[in-house]
Amino acid sequence: MAGDNGNSNKSTDPAVQEMIAKAESMNVVTVWDRYEAMQPQCGFGDTGLCCRNCLQGPCRIDPFGDGPDKAICGATADVMVARGLDRAIAAGTAAHSGHARHLAHTLLKMAEGKAKDYTVKDGAKLRAVSTRMNIPIEGRSDNEIALDLAKAALADFGEKDTPVMWAATVVTKDRVKVLTDLGLVPKGIDYEVSEIMHRTLYGVDADAVNLLLAGLRCGVADLAGCYMGTDLADILFGTPTPVVTEANLGTLKADAINIAVHGHNPVLSDLMVTVASDMKEAAVAAGASGINMVGICCTGNEVMMRHGIPSCTHSVSQEMALMTGALDAMVVDYQCIMPAVVNVAECVGTTIVTTMDLCKITGATHVEFSEEAAAEKAKETIDIAIQNFSRRKNKPIDIPEIRTPVVAGFSVEAIVAALSKVNAEDPLKPVVDNIKAGNIRGVCLFAGCNNVKVPQDKNFTVMARKLLKENVLTVATGCGAGALMRHGFMDPANVDDLCGDGLKAVLTAIGEANDLGGPLPPILHLGSCVDNSRAVALAVAVADYLGVDTDKLPVVASAAEAVSEKAVSIGAYAVAAGLPTHVGVMLPVLGSPLVTEVLTAKVKDLTGGYFIVDLDPESAADQLLSVIDERRAGLGL
Amino acid sequence: MAQPKEIFVRLDRCMGCHSCELACAVEHSQSKSLYSAISEKPTPQSRVYVEWVPPDNRLPVLCRHCEDAPCMHACICGAISRTEEGVVMTNADKCIGCWTCVMVCPYGVIGRHLQEHKAYRCDRCPDLEIPACVNSCPTKALVYRTVDEFSKDVRRVASREMLSGEGG
């Protein structure tokens, strides 16, 4: 690629390439340098054949059969690999549900009058969710309902008389039966995480298939955590509606106080955005044109979806936002924040502000956030950025002139509202009819992260390009959405170029019915990583409409550049929901032929879903297309 | 003539991770990829052996390619020879699987391939500039150097230690 500074093997995003070159010229060590220094990575870990779960270990099993074929305790390769995978699912579930629990506590404090800076922004959603949870709504105030809903949410974490309600009420009736028959309905979200830790302890579960089923059940608990996260965030901060904005490093402004919110939970970032809008005067007094909030990773998606805040960059390139030298503060909560940001920040003079007790980073400034004093704490962090701006004045900065138009904000409610403009009586009919007629061949969800092992965004963009041309309706979440937005896949102007004729006609018809003066964007942005729940909600709505279960739909998912254990737990619930789920990097399971076989084939007989591991985006897209066709044939289409 | 390079072990460095063994097996597979090599037949074999020296020392041991190689002298069918680069090689076509080389090797680094019925050992990775085991070592316990280079490093460390003792 011309003008890529030789960095196209690291990132396919030209803005990121520019910053990698700058980092190299300044001798700033970044993720790509650390990755190179880490080579070669350990083959035992890579194949899942390393166990450190007890103090007799570490144990490694020789995949070539020359050395040990069992751990010291006698665990086989199958058991070792299944245990490792289970712990990854448990970690991912703990993280998503930790995010949801934080929201539940915020809702509770708000309802009890202890968190005055939070209100119910979407009363209709509060009522809809509460009805689903069997909480009375008639004649009750927002706060009364919210109090009950928050308590119901918190109750879902432990064992109780009912199963996890955020799992049992969000899938199709048939799916509840499938999951019940397989023993995959979670008892409590924390219960399942805790049980995985128990059963993977020294000398407990030593049956690989039993371990994998427990992993899937924990995956269903992860769906509950994600779904709850989305529901409660929508209630507290508003359900997203379509919004026009921009993405990439060019959204930073040289003359403004640039603050990046990075991490996941809108409990912090949404407040930051609100408070920042009231602090323009202080910014101007400091000599700036104003405050420019930008997002990184999923909390960026949260504030983009609800407020149109631009996304600065995502995932693997988070250090590159700092390399511009234009960020005055990076305010983080938790998850996916590389500790290395403090080292890069030190080189360029940005202040990293940590805000959560569970996520402190040595070298960062810590401002402990609390829901009770949310606005005050948000103001305190913004003040840090304003002070830092005075230091930055007259120092050289490099903001790549690269910005991509983005239309985001496609909650399920927003999608249904847009479809109602086409058919008010029967909103899903236009989509389902087009699926039946073949104008829409199927649906694909892109989710997950950017992995340093893949040239950034390459797998997402290569696959999306192919699927869109083949008329696959495509939605995206998390840093997968981030990748695709930075490459123009959420710009309606690119529909002509990217989409096949059938899909183009559908996107245009919906866009025109909504007076957008053009089509919807080629790919619909559903939100952050917890918002994979929105994809499930959409699939369930279509399945209910067709009167089939989700494992019959021509719907597939892809975590094309996955990193986090959260991506593993999402994959687990996608498979439990019956979706063929592509992963574009290697999962640490190849050391066990049995586990590999179960995940990629045998589980299909149980849930209908299964993993497709393919590191080549071209052939991965082909595989997804043939799976979509197989599903269409199954439906008689 | 330039000094040939040897695979040396820095005795205090090995963490016992067995990465060299995996890398060696992968390099001696058909696919040269860990992910595919695992399921290949014949099963790729490692030619380097990480040994445990109780209580807490580990050491990778591999063919030293002895200048006066006992295995080469002992091989009854002339299967073992030395290449121009000084690498002692077993010609699998000639090997009859009598294991005489195994008996005489002072290091115990010649293996028996159960599927191919042949002896095998380190071939110094003829296709690679740096042997796979050396490249895979996370602590650089394995190094690929000439005797001169390796000894010079040892002398440098020894001199420093002698002088620091002198300076007190």
Coordinates of N, CA, C and O in Angstrom, one line a residue, chain A residues 351-427:
Chain A
T351 N -2.5 13.0 30.5 CA -2.8 12.5 31.8 C -3.8 11.3 31.7 O -4.9 11.5 31.1
I352 N -3.5 10.2 32.2 CA -4.4 9.1 32.3 C -5.1 9.1 33.6 O -4.5 9.2 34.7
V353 N -6.4 9.2 33.6 CA -7.2 9.2 34.8 C -8.0 7.9 35.0 O -8.8 7.5 34.1
T354 N -7.6 7.1 36.0 CA -8.4 5.9 36.3 C -9.5 6.4 37.3 O -9.4 7.3 38.1
T355 N -10.6 5.6 37.3 CA -11.8 6.1 38.0 C -12.4 5.0 38.9 O -13.3 5.3 39.7
M356 N -12.0 3.8 38.7 CA -12.7 2.7 39.4 C -11.7 1.9 40.3 O -10.6 1.7 39.9
D357 N -12.2 1.6 41.4 CA -11.3 0.9 42.4 C -10.8 -0.4 41.8 O -9.6 -0.8 42.2
L358 N -11.5 -1.1 41.0 CA -11.0 -2.4 40.5 C -10.1 -2.2 39.3 O -9.6 -3.2 38.8
C359 N -9.8 -1.0 38.9 CA -9.0 -0.8 37.7 C -8.1 0.4 37.9 O -8.3 1.4 37.3
K360 N -7.1 0.2 38.8 CA -6.1 1.2 38.9 C -4.8 0.9 38.1 O -4.6 -0.3 37.9
I361 N -4.1 1.8 37.6 CA -2.9 1.6 36.8 C -1.8 2.4 37.4 O -1.9 3.6 37.5
T362 N -0.7 1.8 37.8 CA 0.4 2.5 38.4 C 0.9 3.5 37.4 O 1.1 3.2 36.2
G363 N 1.0 4.8 37.8 CA 1.5 5.8 36.9 C 0.3 6.7 36.4 O 0.5 7.8 35.9
A364 N -0.9 6.3 36.7 CA -2.1 7.1 36.3 C -2.5 7.9 37.5 O -2.2 7.6 38.7
T365 N -3.3 8.9 37.2 CA -4.0 9.7 38.3 C -5.3 9.1 38.6 O -6.1 8.8 37.7
H366 N -5.5 8.8 39.9 CA -6.8 8.1 40.3 C -7.8 9.1 40.9 O -7.5 9.8 41.9
V367 N -9.0 9.2 40.3 CA -10.1 10.0 40.8 C -11.2 9.0 41.0 O -11.8 8.5 40.1
E368 N -11.4 8.6 42.3 CA -12.4 7.5 42.6 C -13.8 8.0 42.2 O -14.3 9.0 42.8
F369 N -14.4 7.4 41.3 CA -15.8 7.8 40.8 C -16.8 7.2 41.8 O -16.7 6.1 42.3
S370 N -17.9 8.0 42.0 CA -19.0 7.4 42.8 C -20.3 7.9 42.2 O -20.4 9.0 41.8
E371 N -21.3 7.0 42.2 CA -22.6 7.4 41.6 C -23.2 8.5 42.4 O -23.9 9.3 41.9
E372 N -22.9 8.5 43.8 CA -23.5 9.5 44.6 C -23.0 10.9 44.3 O -23.7 11.9 44.5
A373 N -21.8 11.0 43.8 CA -21.2 12.3 43.5 C -20.7 12.3 42.1 O -19.6 12.8 41.8
A374 N -21.5 11.7 41.2 CA -21.1 11.5 39.8 C -20.7 12.8 39.1 O -19.6 12.9 38.5
A375 N -21.6 13.8 39.1 CA -21.3 15.0 38.3 C -20.0 15.7 38.9 O -19.2 16.2 38.1
E376 N -19.9 15.7 40.2 CA -18.8 16.4 40.9 C -17.5 15.7 40.5 O -16.5 16.3 40.1
K377 N -17.5 14.3 40.4 CA -16.3 13.6 40.1 C -16.0 13.7 38.6 O -14.8 13.8 38.2
A378 N -17.0 13.8 37.8 CA -16.8 14.0 36.3 C -16.2 15.4 36.1 O -15.2 15.5 35.3
K379 N -16.6 16.4 36.9 CA -16.1 17.7 36.7 C -14.6 17.7 37.2 O -13.8 18.3 36.5
E380 N -14.3 17.0 38.2 CA -13.0 16.9 38.7 C -12.0 16.3 37.6 O -10.9 16.9 37.4
T381 N -12.5 15.3 36.9 CA -11.6 14.8 35.9 C -11.5 15.7 34.7 O -10.4 15.8 34.1
I382 N -12.6 16.4 34.4 CA -12.5 17.4 33.3 C -11.6 18.5 33.6 O -10.8 19.0 32.8
D383 N -11.6 18.9 34.9 CA -10.7 20.0 35.3 C -9.2 19.6 35.1 O -8.4 20.4 34.8
I384 N -8.9 18.3 35.4 CA -7.6 17.8 35.2 C -7.2 18.0 33.7 O -6.1 18.5 33.4
A385 N -8.1 17.7 32.8 CA -7.8 17.9 31.4 C -7.6 19.4 31.0 O -6.7 19.7 30.3
I386 N -8.4 20.2 31.6 CA -8.3 21.7 31.3 C -6.9 22.2 31.8 O -6.3 22.9 31.1
Q387 N -6.5 21.8 33.0 CA -5.2 22.2 33.5 C -4.1 21.7 32.6 O -3.1 22.3 32.3
N388 N -4.3 20.4 32.1 CA -3.3 19.8 31.3 C -3.2 20.5 29.9 O -2.1 20.6 29.3
F389 N -4.3 21.1 29.5 CA -4.3 21.8 28.2 C -3.3 23.0 28.2 O -2.6 23.2 27.2
S390 N -3.2 23.7 29.3 CA -2.3 24.8 29.4 C -0.8 24.3 29.2 O 0.0 25.0 28.6
R391 N -0.5 23.1 29.7 CA 0.8 22.5 29.4 C 1.0 22.2 28.0 O 2.1 22.4 27.4
R392 N -0.1 21.8 27.3 CA 0.1 21.4 25.9 C 0.3 22.5 25.0 O 0.9 22.4 23.9
K393 N -0.3 23.7 25.3 CA -0.2 24.9 24.4 C 1.2 25.1 23.8 O 2.2 25.0 24.5
N394 N 1.2 25.3 22.5 CA 2.4 25.6 21.8 C 3.3 24.4 21.6 O 4.4 24.5 21.1
K395 N 2.9 23.2 22.1 CA 3.7 22.0 21.8 C 3.2 21.4 20.5 O 2.0 21.5 20.2
P396 N 4.1 20.8 19.7 CA 3.7 20.2 18.4 C 2.8 19.0 18.6 O 3.0 18.2 19.5
I397 N 1.7 19.0 17.9 CA 0.8 17.8 17.9 C 0.7 17.3 16.4 O 0.9 18.1 15.5
D398 N 0.3 16.1 16.3 CA 0.0 15.5 15.0 C -1.3 14.8 14.9 O -1.4 13.7 15.4
I399 N -2.3 15.5 14.4 CA -3.6 14.9 14.2 C -3.8 14.5 12.8 O -3.8 15.3 11.9
P400 N -3.8 13.2 12.5 CA -4.0 12.8 11.1 C -5.3 13.3 10.6 O -6.3 13.3 11.3
E401 N -5.3 13.9 9.4 CA -6.5 14.5 8.8 C -7.4 13.4 8.2 O -7.8 13.4 7.1
I402 N -7.8 12.4 9.1 CA -8.6 11.3 8.6 C -9.8 11.2 9.5 O -9.7 10.9 10.7
R403 N -11.0 11.4 8.9 CA -12.3 11.2 9.6 C -13.2 10.5 8.6 O -13.3 10.8 7.4
T404 N -14.0 9.6 9.2 CA -15.0 8.9 8.3 C -16.4 9.2 8.8 O -16.6 9.1 10.0
P405 N -17.3 9.6 7.9 CA -18.7 9.8 8.4 C -19.3 8.5 8.9 O -19.1 7.4 8.3
V406 N -20.1 8.6 10.0 CA -20.7 7.4 10.6 C -22.2 7.7 10.9 O -22.5 8.7 11.4
V407 N -23.1 6.8 10.5 CA -24.4 6.8 11.1 C -24.5 5.7 12.0 O -24.4 4.5 11.6
A408 N -24.8 6.0 13.3 CA -24.8 4.9 14.3 C -26.2 5.0 15.0 O -27.1 5.7 14.6
G409 N -26.3 4.2 16.1 CA -27.5 4.4 16.9 C -28.6 3.4 16.6 O -29.8 3.7 16.9
F410 N -28.3 2.2 16.1 CA -29.3 1.3 15.7 C -29.7 0.3 16.8 O -29.3 -0.9 16.7
S411 N -30.4 0.8 17.8 CA -30.9 -0.2 18.8 C -32.0 -1.0 18.1 O -32.5 -0.6 17.0
V412 N -32.5 -2.1 18.7 CA -33.5 -2.8 18.0 C -34.8 -2.0 17.9 O -35.5 -2.0 16.9
E413 N -35.0 -1.2 19.0 CA -36.2 -0.2 19.0 C -36.1 0.7 17.8 O -37.1 1.0 17.1
A414 N -34.9 1.2 17.5 CA -34.7 2.2 16.4 C -34.9 1.5 15.1 O -35.5 2.0 14.1
I415 N -34.4 0.2 15.0 CA -34.6 -0.5 13.7 C -36.1 -0.8 13.5 O -36.6 -0.6 12.4
V416 N -36.8 -1.2 14.5 CA -38.2 -1.5 14.4 C -38.9 -0.2 14.0 O -39.8 -0.2 13.2
A417 N -38.5 0.9 14.7 CA -39.2 2.2 14.3 C -38.9 2.6 12.9 O -39.9 3.0 12.2
A418 N -37.7 2.3 12.4 CA -37.4 2.7 11.0 C -38.3 1.8 10.1 O -38.8 2.2 9.0
L419 N -38.4 0.5 10.5 CA -39.2 -0.4 9.6 C -40.7 -0.1 9.7 O -41.4 -0.3 8.7
S420 N -41.1 0.5 10.8 CA -42.5 0.8 10.9 C -42.9 1.9 9.9 O -44.1 2.0 9.5
K421 N -41.9 2.7 9.5 CA -42.2 3.7 8.4 C -42.5 3.0 7.1 O -43.1 3.6 6.2
V422 N -42.0 1.8 6.9 CA -42.2 1.0 5.7 C -43.6 0.3 5.8 O -44.4 0.3 4.9
N423 N -43.7 -0.3 7.0 CA -45.0 -1.0 7.3 C -45.4 -0.9 8.7 O -44.9 -1.6 9.6
A424 N -46.3 0.1 9.0 CA -46.6 0.4 10.4 C -47.3 -0.7 11.1 O -47.1 -0.9 12.3
E425 N -48.1 -1.5 10.4 CA -48.9 -2.6 11.0 C -48.0 -3.7 11.4 O -48.2 -4.3 12.4
D426 N -47.0 -4.0 10.5 CA -46.2 -5.2 10.6 C -44.8 -4.9 10.3 O -44.3 -5.3 9.3
P427 N -44.1 -4.3 11.3 CA -42.8 -3.7 11.0 C -41.7 -4.7 10.5 O -40.9 -4.4 9.6

